[in-house]
């Protein structure tokens, strides 16, 4: 960003977010193993960034090199240069954080060792283990005119060596260090203490034993990251091909796309680096060197060894029973009386599963319709849908096969559901279906009633323990009617043209948001806008927020990741604050608030303010019509603003700095506070909700059943 610019570049803003993730690894108040986990998250985030965003920019550079970013006017080449420079600046901080963690783990009795550090019995054990358990499984290769350069798997670790014989030119040798069922990534040494080696270090150490008569003239570890930017759009026009088959083919294709980054271990010989970059057809700016491991998947094995050392981990917490849910009463009965809001990971996902399971088993339920974007590999949700279909209910599931990196899982589930009788649809041409929407239709003697669930996060039991999300369950007839419109449109391959209460992208979400911003602009300094998002990149909405700020509207933005608006610039954005909270849980819920007091409107949504969400996806935002639910979400939003432990505030130079806390100001960490309240509320609810007394008939029936 340029000085006093109100815009930041999307890619550079994302790198700022990932730097905030790395700050958690540098923070010595965070438990040691959790610091290591944050380095792993930082690294996997960066992997995906290169696969998707850098891959896209490199494609754009080839096709439209003069295309400029609509906020900072940067060309693809300038963005790629800036990205590589920023990443290169950050890696030393990653190395330093890693070194500090490893040193401190050693003090706690967990030692990561290098093969060169072993002596005596330990050295003999390592040599024996390598020769018996690893060496027979390796397939070293030499690159020459008779042995072409092999295909290297995306993000797998390899060993590169320079080979020489007195009468030949030097050759490049490659060994795969890919782990799995054949040999594990971590080798634990015998003894009482936890002492371990990484298998790639051991293979690197003994590489000279693998190339026969060749001598080694340098060696290093490396890995390649490949472009994952594939599109199914053109294939959608081939109406003779099932879209599931199209995605299966594209997933296979992705694994072979061109490299976009090469990583090398510290001290990598320049000759090996140059040779590999030549084979990868990569400029040297895409080569990165680091001291720490090139892949952090090993920490899961280490974590199991350390699990008894509880001080190395965050305090164990478990989702609690929601105080809004009576565990002894039917969900249909409860929702007929009031709306229910669940807040993950603080409250149990099982309360939502109760609704779906009741729907699967209830004889009065005639249909269940749901949009599935990302689901767990052992999904209870899919199991409930299959059970409902097998019992004769009409079940429709829109499975978004284009959910990036979840395509294979979604393909598998779509097949299983289809076999059970679930009607499967795949979405719309050119539009991903990203909404989190469930509609249950129940018919009794009193007529037809809708029960609707709208969420900010995926139908995934596993991520619900790690991501902060909100889910609304309601029997509101207007919300149900709009949800029915959405599913009817999707079933016909259309989008919703207009809706009553739900905001539905791509046609009736952005325009309604603009209308609500305009209303606040009319109120001037009495206006208020509060937005909690993962990302803010939509230029139209950014400009609208700037216009509101110029009219005196107070705007609070809580944005976890990308924010292309720069706050605090005099005359433009001085009435806007941008806060980012990065801590134990991944902030994922989206909240929209417009207005103050009695005219306040509060929504939860699956949509960020990104052009892809507002214009190129099917998204849903739901109004919180129940005052108790709306007040609760408003309170959550304001408590996030109060965080003075994990919150960073964006300054007018675009840099995020820790929120200042006065010496006498008590700490307020939102994630901890929300969990504390969940435990307290669950304890109170346990006293409030009593199991119903059994009737004499039921007790006699149970007695004879024994």
XYZ file of C-alpha atoms in Angstrom:
706
model
C 0.000 0.000 0.000
C 1.131 3.566 -0.685
C 1.256 6.242 1.996
C -2.222 7.435 3.055
C -3.880 4.907 0.735
C -7.242 3.629 1.926
C -6.668 0.345 0.103
C -4.378 -2.596 0.746
C -3.508 -5.382 -1.668
C -5.405 -8.610 -1.091
C -2.379 -10.915 -1.253
C -0.167 -8.743 0.944
C -2.993 -8.337 3.458
C -3.299 -12.123 3.664
C 0.440 -12.395 4.339
C -0.044 -9.936 7.207
C -2.696 -12.254 8.624
C -0.384 -15.253 8.396
C 2.299 -13.212 10.129
C -0.170 -12.747 13.006
C -0.499 -16.539 13.155
C 3.284 -16.772 13.442
C 3.202 -14.249 16.289
C 1.329 -16.857 18.324
C 4.290 -19.202 17.812
C 6.608 -16.449 19.065
C 4.441 -15.705 22.124
C 6.032 -17.327 25.196
C 2.764 -17.104 27.131
C 1.364 -19.748 24.742
C 2.077 -23.362 25.844
C 5.138 -24.822 24.127
C 3.532 -27.507 22.006
C 0.773 -25.116 20.967
C 3.477 -22.707 19.775
C 4.820 -25.522 17.603
C 1.305 -26.119 16.316
C 1.032 -22.456 15.296
C 4.210 -22.822 13.219
C 2.572 -25.821 11.563
C -0.573 -23.768 10.852
C 1.535 -20.892 9.500
C 3.333 -23.326 7.189
C 0.221 -25.113 5.910
C -1.464 -21.739 5.366
C 1.503 -20.651 3.277
C 1.416 -23.905 1.304
C -2.199 -23.300 0.345
C -1.485 -19.646 -0.425
C 1.178 -20.616 -2.955
C -0.921 -23.419 -4.432
C -3.975 -21.210 -4.929
C -3.159 -17.504 -4.916
C 0.371 -17.582 -6.326
C -0.750 -20.251 -8.800
C -3.577 -17.979 -9.949
C -1.271 -14.955 -10.257
C 1.260 -16.918 -12.320
C -1.520 -18.010 -14.673
C -2.734 -14.408 -14.877
C 0.795 -13.229 -15.644
C 0.898 -15.526 -18.665
C -2.572 -14.663 -19.961
C -3.121 -10.998 -19.011
C 0.211 -9.580 -17.759
C -1.070 -5.994 -17.702
C -4.166 -6.706 -15.634
C -4.113 -4.540 -12.504
C -5.482 -5.073 -9.023
C -8.589 -2.883 -8.695
C -7.504 -1.477 -5.332
C -3.741 -0.924 -5.563
C -3.173 -1.024 -9.350
C -0.455 -3.656 -8.926
C 0.229 -5.888 -11.933
C 0.600 -9.672 -11.472
C 4.377 -9.366 -11.758
C 4.566 -6.653 -9.101
C 2.339 -8.690 -6.793
C 4.449 -11.817 -7.249
C 7.640 -9.863 -6.569
C 6.121 -8.314 -3.439
C 4.829 -11.691 -2.219
C 8.225 -13.375 -2.605
C 9.983 -10.486 -0.855
C 7.491 -10.538 2.043
C 7.744 -14.314 2.482
C 11.535 -14.184 2.386
C 11.488 -11.502 5.093
C 9.238 -13.645 7.303
C 11.040 -16.999 7.173
C 13.877 -15.997 9.564
C 11.223 -15.250 12.214
C 9.773 -18.709 11.654
C 13.241 -20.266 12.075
C 13.896 -18.260 15.238
C 10.549 -19.242 16.774
C 11.168 -22.890 15.913
C 14.682 -22.863 17.407
C 13.352 -21.333 20.626
C 10.582 -23.932 20.906
C 12.918 -26.871 20.257
C 15.394 -25.584 22.884
C 12.608 -25.238 25.452
C 11.173 -28.658 24.631
C 14.622 -30.129 25.281
C 14.578 -28.599 28.759
C 11.237 -30.395 29.268
C 12.769 -33.716 28.211
C 11.812 -33.848 24.506
C 14.913 -33.737 22.308
C 14.880 -33.397 18.520
C 18.308 -34.611 17.418
C 20.344 -34.567 14.226
C 22.051 -37.826 13.134
C 25.471 -36.168 13.480
C 24.777 -35.627 17.198
C 24.453 -39.341 17.985
C 27.229 -41.464 19.460
C 27.756 -44.967 20.801
C 24.628 -47.088 21.189
C 22.381 -44.376 19.798
C 24.442 -44.134 16.623
C 24.453 -47.912 16.273
C 20.665 -48.029 16.757
C 20.137 -45.378 14.073
C 22.421 -47.160 11.593
C 20.750 -50.509 12.203
C 17.266 -48.971 11.921
C 18.176 -47.274 8.640
C 19.689 -50.389 7.092
C 16.874 -52.731 8.191
C 13.727 -50.564 8.169
C 14.301 -47.712 5.725
C 17.004 -48.406 3.152
C 15.244 -51.417 1.523
C 12.215 -49.212 0.832
C 14.085 -46.371 -0.879
C 14.382 -45.942 -4.641
C 17.184 -43.491 -5.412
C 17.339 -42.087 -8.926
C 19.999 -40.471 -11.104
C 19.115 -37.797 -13.669
C 20.865 -38.148 -17.024
C 19.986 -38.694 -20.687
C 18.807 -42.229 -19.952
C 16.945 -41.304 -16.783
C 14.644 -38.287 -17.256
C 13.637 -36.040 -14.405
C 10.879 -37.817 -12.432
C 7.538 -36.386 -11.398
C 7.841 -35.102 -7.828
C 4.745 -35.107 -5.648
C 3.311 -31.872 -4.356
C 4.695 -30.972 -0.887
C 6.569 -34.271 -0.412
C 10.073 -34.099 1.044
C 12.983 -35.259 -1.133
C 16.746 -35.470 -0.823
C 18.800 -33.923 -3.604
C 22.478 -34.867 -4.063
C 25.235 -33.964 -6.521
C 26.973 -37.095 -7.776
C 30.357 -37.364 -9.431
C 32.721 -39.876 -10.918
C 36.204 -38.968 -12.006
C 35.470 -39.468 -15.711
C 31.911 -38.101 -15.855
C 30.050 -34.829 -15.506
C 28.270 -34.278 -12.242
C 24.771 -35.669 -12.059
C 21.787 -34.883 -9.895
C 20.451 -37.658 -7.690
C 17.045 -37.701 -5.993
C 15.639 -39.822 -3.152
C 12.050 -39.654 -1.975
C 11.621 -39.336 1.793
C 7.847 -39.718 1.580
C 6.563 -41.396 4.703
C 3.428 -43.349 5.415
C 2.633 -46.987 6.023
C 6.144 -48.091 5.012
C 8.048 -46.059 7.588
C 6.967 -43.294 9.978
C 8.169 -39.714 9.847
C 9.598 -39.806 13.378
C 12.182 -42.246 14.755
C 12.138 -42.439 18.556
C 15.366 -43.536 20.209
C 15.369 -46.104 23.048
C 15.455 -44.786 26.613
C 13.349 -43.076 29.232
C 13.568 -39.604 27.737
C 11.781 -38.599 24.551
C 14.544 -38.379 21.967
C 13.692 -38.461 18.293
C 14.949 -37.955 14.746
C 13.117 -36.978 11.577
C 13.361 -39.685 8.966
C 14.394 -37.280 6.192
C 17.406 -36.221 8.268
C 18.440 -39.855 8.639
C 18.079 -40.549 4.899
C 20.041 -37.381 4.153
C 22.779 -38.511 6.556
C 23.179 -41.912 4.885
C 22.578 -40.750 1.298
C 26.115 -41.777 0.287
C 25.168 -45.436 0.866
C 22.502 -45.310 -1.839
C 24.393 -44.406 -5.030
C 26.918 -47.196 -5.463
C 30.177 -46.048 -7.047
C 29.215 -42.375 -7.136
C 30.739 -39.901 -4.701
C 28.548 -37.234 -3.156
C 29.470 -33.630 -3.804
C 26.753 -31.916 -1.739
C 23.315 -32.810 -0.447
C 20.149 -31.127 0.885
C 16.466 -31.582 1.594
C 13.914 -29.973 -0.699
C 10.273 -30.021 -1.639
C 8.148 -28.501 -4.372
C 4.748 -26.793 -4.139
C 2.505 -27.141 -7.196
C -0.187 -24.924 -8.622
C -3.644 -26.047 -7.485
C -5.593 -23.439 -9.442
C -7.873 -25.644 -11.512
C -11.308 -24.714 -12.751
C -14.296 -26.835 -13.657
C -16.206 -24.027 -15.333
C -15.649 -25.034 -18.962
C -16.401 -28.667 -18.236
C -19.792 -27.690 -16.849
C -20.922 -26.879 -20.364
C -20.453 -30.498 -21.442
C -23.953 -31.667 -20.616
C -23.132 -35.225 -21.653
C -20.697 -35.652 -18.756
C -21.720 -36.054 -15.122
C -20.164 -33.250 -13.093
C -18.882 -35.736 -10.513
C -16.800 -37.407 -13.231
C -15.508 -33.993 -14.297
C -14.314 -33.246 -10.763
C -12.692 -36.660 -10.375
C -10.649 -35.953 -13.491
C -9.735 -32.431 -12.380
C -8.590 -33.652 -8.954
C -6.253 -36.091 -10.719
C -5.029 -33.281 -12.958
C -4.298 -30.977 -10.015
C -1.689 -33.382 -8.645
C 0.427 -32.856 -11.779
C 0.246 -29.098 -12.246
C 3.339 -26.910 -12.586
C 5.551 -25.966 -9.617
C 5.105 -22.527 -8.058
C 7.636 -22.760 -5.208
C 10.757 -24.708 -4.234
C 11.924 -24.987 -0.610
C 15.388 -26.032 0.490
C 17.043 -26.879 3.784
C 19.636 -24.482 5.160
C 23.044 -24.776 3.508
C 21.656 -26.279 0.298
C 24.456 -26.298 -2.332
C 23.771 -23.668 -4.970
C 24.499 -26.185 -7.710
C 21.634 -28.414 -6.545
C 19.313 -25.422 -6.153
C 20.108 -24.191 -9.678
C 19.648 -27.632 -11.247
C 16.276 -28.152 -9.556
C 14.993 -24.682 -10.417
C 15.909 -25.383 -14.029
C 13.933 -28.633 -14.005
C 11.009 -26.929 -12.247
C 11.134 -23.988 -14.706
C 11.128 -21.608 -11.765
C 12.823 -18.258 -11.352
C 15.168 -18.045 -8.365
C 12.761 -15.680 -6.580
C 10.491 -18.709 -6.010
C 13.255 -20.558 -4.114
C 13.193 -20.324 -0.316
C 15.638 -21.664 2.263
C 14.938 -22.371 5.936
C 16.520 -24.072 8.932
C 13.389 -25.637 10.334
C 11.740 -28.768 8.849
C 10.169 -28.356 5.417
C 7.048 -30.201 6.567
C 5.422 -30.115 10.007
C 3.107 -33.105 9.849
C 5.444 -34.868 12.258
C 4.094 -32.891 15.214
C 1.006 -35.122 15.502
C 3.237 -38.109 16.325
C 5.250 -36.001 18.758
C 2.082 -34.714 20.392
C 0.975 -38.246 21.256
C 4.303 -38.872 22.999
C 3.996 -35.646 24.995
C 0.312 -35.830 25.910
C 1.034 -36.623 29.572
C 2.934 -33.325 29.897
C -0.264 -31.297 30.096
C 1.585 -28.028 30.738
C 2.774 -28.127 27.104
C -0.786 -27.856 25.819
C -3.760 -25.564 26.143
C -6.014 -26.428 29.073
C -8.397 -29.169 27.968
C -11.851 -27.777 27.186
C -14.935 -29.503 25.862
C -18.067 -28.079 24.228
C -20.914 -27.655 26.681
C -24.629 -28.273 26.557
C -26.292 -25.089 25.320
C -28.413 -23.363 27.936
C -30.937 -22.631 25.163
C -31.538 -26.356 24.553
C -33.593 -28.546 26.874
C -32.015 -32.007 26.555
C -35.260 -33.677 27.651
C -37.610 -32.081 25.156
C -38.043 -32.591 21.424
C -36.178 -30.052 19.274
C -39.335 -29.563 17.233
C -41.275 -28.663 20.377
C -38.600 -26.220 21.510
C -38.244 -24.543 18.114
C -42.010 -24.139 17.886
C -41.732 -21.929 20.983
C -38.522 -19.973 20.371
C -35.423 -19.644 18.202
C -32.216 -21.337 19.322
C -28.676 -20.112 18.708
C -25.608 -22.337 19.095
C -22.093 -20.949 19.447
C -19.244 -23.285 18.494
C -16.849 -24.539 19.788
C -18.150 -23.438 23.175
C -21.441 -25.320 22.815
C -22.103 -28.834 21.595
C -22.553 -29.509 17.911
C -24.691 -32.456 19.029
C -27.591 -30.082 19.738
C -27.819 -29.462 16.006
C -27.349 -33.174 15.312
C -30.333 -33.834 17.602
C -32.517 -31.787 15.274
C -31.317 -33.665 12.200
C -31.606 -37.078 13.856
C -35.121 -36.297 15.088
C -36.016 -35.260 11.548
C -34.618 -38.520 10.176
C -36.757 -40.590 12.564
C -39.906 -38.457 12.902
C -42.835 -39.948 10.916
C -44.317 -36.469 10.435
C -41.227 -35.147 8.592
C -41.816 -35.355 4.846
C -38.605 -33.820 3.483
C -35.082 -32.717 4.415
C -33.027 -30.419 2.203
C -29.447 -29.372 2.907
C -26.426 -27.707 1.286
C -23.143 -29.481 2.000
C -19.842 -27.665 1.387
C -17.324 -29.395 3.667
C -18.241 -32.374 5.840
C -16.250 -34.621 8.155
C -14.771 -37.852 6.834
C -16.865 -39.792 9.359
C -19.887 -37.516 9.066
C -22.819 -38.135 11.420
C -24.757 -35.620 9.331
C -24.464 -37.717 6.202
C -25.377 -40.828 8.218
C -28.593 -39.126 9.375
C -29.444 -38.096 5.795
C -28.891 -41.650 4.570
C -31.069 -43.047 7.367
C -33.825 -40.569 6.508
C -33.717 -41.515 2.826
C -33.741 -45.222 3.611
C -36.843 -44.733 5.784
C -38.707 -43.290 2.807
C -38.337 -39.553 3.385
C -37.610 -37.172 0.531
C -34.016 -36.058 1.061
C -32.196 -33.600 -1.173
C -28.521 -32.761 -0.673
C -26.664 -30.195 -2.699
C -23.053 -31.374 -2.529
C -20.590 -28.708 -3.621
C -17.948 -30.769 -5.406
C -15.835 -27.645 -5.989
C -15.047 -27.085 -2.288
C -11.307 -26.715 -2.730
C -9.222 -29.588 -1.289
C -12.425 -31.329 -0.135
C -13.430 -32.480 -3.608
C -12.475 -36.122 -3.115
C -14.270 -36.394 0.234
C -17.397 -34.783 -1.217
C -17.302 -37.047 -4.270
C -17.182 -40.133 -2.036
C -20.063 -38.954 0.156
C -22.201 -38.004 -2.843
C -21.873 -41.559 -4.167
C -22.838 -43.129 -0.824
C -25.838 -40.851 -0.358
C -27.014 -41.423 -3.906
C -26.868 -45.192 -3.378
C -29.105 -44.776 -0.286
C -31.747 -42.840 -2.195
C -30.737 -39.251 -1.418
C -31.361 -36.962 -4.360
C -27.998 -35.368 -5.155
C -27.477 -32.119 -7.018
C -24.106 -30.514 -7.627
C -24.793 -26.800 -7.748
C -24.878 -24.213 -10.490
C -22.816 -23.343 -13.542
C -20.141 -20.779 -12.590
C -21.463 -20.453 -9.019
C -20.298 -22.348 -5.944
C -22.979 -22.991 -3.340
C -21.333 -21.872 -0.101
C -24.453 -21.352 2.026
C -24.996 -23.444 5.183
C -28.712 -24.095 4.953
C -31.014 -26.858 6.178
C -34.778 -27.000 5.646
C -36.994 -29.594 7.335
C -40.630 -29.812 6.269
C -42.949 -31.380 8.844
C -46.624 -32.113 8.239
C -49.076 -32.777 11.076
C -52.781 -32.343 11.646
C -52.073 -28.659 12.239
C -50.658 -28.228 8.728
C -47.200 -27.873 7.217
C -44.412 -26.313 9.241
C -40.841 -25.381 8.293
C -37.869 -25.827 10.594
C -34.803 -24.036 9.249
C -31.167 -23.927 10.240
C -28.747 -21.297 8.928
C -25.086 -21.370 9.925
C -21.863 -19.456 9.461
C -19.752 -22.632 9.272
C -19.684 -26.025 7.644
C -21.627 -29.129 8.627
C -18.484 -30.653 10.071
C -18.345 -32.134 13.558
C -14.537 -31.927 13.661
C -14.017 -28.301 12.664
C -16.856 -27.304 15.006
C -14.387 -28.023 17.835
C -11.774 -25.669 16.389
C -13.631 -22.914 14.505
C -15.832 -20.280 16.108
C -19.188 -20.399 14.344
C -22.835 -19.590 14.958
C -25.912 -21.551 13.955
C -29.528 -20.401 14.093
C -32.399 -22.885 14.338
C -35.894 -21.490 13.887
C -39.485 -22.314 12.962
C -40.077 -18.792 11.652
C -42.419 -19.188 8.687
C -40.940 -16.332 6.640
C -37.392 -17.667 6.986
C -38.664 -21.149 6.110
C -40.485 -19.836 3.041
C -37.341 -18.082 1.818
C -35.248 -21.191 2.446
C -37.766 -23.151 0.374
C -37.308 -20.628 -2.449
C -33.541 -21.157 -2.300
C -33.811 -24.941 -2.567
C -36.432 -24.794 -5.311
C -34.183 -22.497 -7.337
C -31.147 -24.713 -6.790
C -33.096 -27.813 -7.840
C -33.908 -26.072 -11.134
C -30.379 -24.757 -11.657
C -31.383 -21.171 -10.918
C -30.633 -18.476 -8.353
C -33.152 -16.661 -6.170
C -34.302 -13.449 -7.852
C -35.815 -11.918 -4.715
C -36.401 -12.892 -1.106
C -38.441 -11.640 1.800
C -36.230 -11.833 4.900
C -33.126 -13.848 3.976
C -30.298 -12.123 2.117
C -29.356 -14.502 -0.692
C -26.329 -14.025 -2.945
C -25.658 -13.517 -5.757
C -28.770 -11.457 -6.548
C -30.200 -10.193 -3.284
C -27.462 -9.949 -0.662
C -25.034 -7.260 -1.785
C -27.749 -4.857 -2.910
C -29.572 -5.201 0.427
C -26.348 -4.597 2.345
C -25.742 -1.445 0.301
C -29.281 -0.305 1.159
C -28.657 -0.816 4.885
C -25.349 1.082 4.684
C -27.196 3.924 2.929
C -29.692 4.049 5.780
C -26.827 4.462 8.267
C -25.288 7.161 6.057
C -28.595 9.039 6.327
C -28.247 8.943 10.130
C -24.721 10.379 9.922
C -22.934 10.458 13.266
C -25.903 8.624 14.809
C -25.377 5.729 12.421
C -23.556 2.520 13.279
C -22.215 -0.490 11.355
C -20.557 -3.527 12.918
C -19.176 -6.322 10.752
C -17.397 -9.508 11.762
C -15.880 -11.222 8.727
C -13.069 -13.470 7.646
C -12.194 -11.192 4.733
C -13.071 -7.811 3.247
C -12.068 -7.389 -0.407
C -15.209 -6.312 -2.315
C -14.322 -2.875 -3.740
C -17.950 -1.747 -3.982
C -18.642 -2.484 -0.324
C -15.287 -1.041 0.775
C -16.092 2.220 -1.009
C -19.552 2.250 0.560
C -18.017 1.867 4.038
C -15.564 4.685 3.275
C -18.492 6.878 2.186
C -20.267 6.064 5.452
C -17.162 6.966 7.456
C -16.931 10.299 5.648
C -20.495 11.031 6.821
C -19.567 10.319 10.433
C -20.969 6.789 10.729
C -19.134 4.793 13.408
C -17.921 1.495 11.906
C -16.345 -1.391 13.828
C -14.813 -4.137 11.699
C -13.620 -7.415 13.208
C -11.773 -9.120 10.371
C -9.667 -12.202 10.972
C -7.775 -12.297 7.691
C -7.687 -10.212 4.543
C -8.737 -6.589 4.861
C -8.232 -4.403 1.798
C -9.536 -1.320 3.621
C -7.099 0.694 5.722
C -8.628 2.328 8.798
C -7.792 5.559 10.580
C -6.898 7.730 7.591
C -7.977 11.315 8.229
C -10.810 12.545 6.071
C -11.533 9.076 4.743
C -11.608 6.239 7.258
C -11.045 7.922 10.604
C -14.429 6.632 11.834
C -13.500 3.007 11.056
C -11.659 0.570 13.320
C -10.284 -2.778 12.151
C -9.573 -5.476 14.737
C -8.167 -8.946 14.111
C -8.335 -11.653 16.775
C -5.937 -14.572 16.310
C -5.816 -17.075 19.140
C -6.642 -20.605 20.201
C -9.655 -20.953 17.890
C -10.073 -19.953 14.267
C -12.512 -17.059 14.068
C -15.003 -18.068 11.389
C -18.429 -16.608 12.226
C -19.835 -13.738 10.153
C -22.009 -11.128 11.827
C -23.615 -8.051 10.254
C -24.991 -5.268 12.480
C -26.723 -2.144 11.166
C -28.062 0.628 13.371
C -28.387 1.272 17.087
C -30.998 0.663 19.757
C -34.494 -0.245 18.630
C -33.659 0.026 14.934
C -30.675 -2.309 15.164
C -30.712 -5.189 12.671
C -28.461 -8.198 13.258
C -27.655 -10.968 10.801
C -25.451 -14.052 10.754
C -24.145 -15.327 7.432
C -21.929 -17.698 5.486
C -20.722 -14.790 3.328
C -17.621 -12.672 3.655
C -17.477 -9.306 1.919
C -15.453 -10.684 -0.973
C -16.582 -10.346 -4.577
C -16.494 -14.113 -4.952
C -18.993 -14.393 -2.056
C -21.251 -11.493 -2.912
C -21.392 -11.992 -6.689
C -20.183 -15.479 -7.602
C -21.565 -17.782 -4.898
C -24.868 -18.782 -3.420
C -24.724 -17.436 0.137
C -27.341 -16.817 2.797
C -27.581 -14.273 5.598
C -30.347 -14.664 8.164
C -31.906 -11.937 10.313
C -31.994 -12.629 14.038
C -35.648 -11.911 14.753
C -35.771 -13.308 18.283
C -34.652 -10.447 20.598
C -32.857 -12.808 22.989
C -30.831 -14.333 20.142
C -30.087 -10.950 18.543
C -28.917 -9.507 21.878
C -26.695 -12.500 22.473
C -24.945 -12.125 19.101
C -24.597 -8.384 19.618
C -22.934 -9.170 22.952
C -20.563 -11.651 21.296
C -19.555 -8.972 18.787
C -18.853 -6.381 21.463
C -16.922 -8.847 23.606
C -14.687 -9.543 20.616
C -13.989 -5.808 20.441
C -13.044 -5.852 24.149
C -10.345 -8.514 23.678
C -7.018 -7.032 24.812
C -4.933 -10.227 24.771
C -5.277 -11.768 21.307
C -6.556 -8.721 19.439
C -4.481 -6.734 16.992
C -5.603 -3.322 15.754
C -4.870 -2.129 12.250
C -3.111 1.232 12.210
C -3.264 3.876 9.484
C -0.014 2.545 7.995
C -1.741 -0.812 7.399
C 0.329 -2.564 10.074
C -1.430 -4.593 12.787
C -0.249 -4.019 16.335
C -1.277 -5.636 19.608
C -4.084 -3.747 21.279
C -2.704 -1.538 24.023
C -3.621 -2.576 27.552
C -3.076 -0.193 30.449
C -0.997 -1.589 33.357
C -4.020 -1.640 35.677
C -6.438 -2.927 33.011
C -7.510 -6.549 33.541
C -6.886 -9.041 30.756
C -9.885 -9.941 28.616
C -9.345 -12.847 26.218
C -12.588 -13.470 24.341
C -12.011 -17.170 23.643
C -11.378 -17.910 27.313
C -14.294 -15.757 28.416
C -16.748 -17.437 26.039
C -15.717 -20.888 27.264
C -16.000 -19.823 30.900
C -19.528 -18.562 30.244
C -20.429 -21.771 28.416
C -19.404 -23.860 31.421
C -21.321 -21.570 33.798
C -24.435 -21.561 31.592
C -24.349 -25.357 31.239
C -24.134 -25.733 35.015
C -27.138 -23.474 35.520
C -29.078 -25.213 32.748
C -28.483 -28.583 34.378
C -30.366 -27.295 37.415
C -33.037 -25.690 35.254
C -33.864 -28.658 33.024
C -35.037 -31.752 34.913
C -35.773 -35.109 33.308
C -39.535 -35.640 33.085
C -41.041 -37.974 35.636
C -42.003 -41.332 34.212
C -45.681 -42.217 34.214
C -46.857 -45.325 36.090
C -47.637 -46.988 32.736
C -44.095 -46.310 31.416
C -42.463 -47.613 34.590
C -44.521 -50.850 34.451
C -43.689 -51.240 30.740
C -39.953 -50.839 31.393
C -40.161 -53.301 34.321
C -41.662 -56.065 32.158
C -39.243 -55.234 29.320
C -36.378 -56.266 31.614
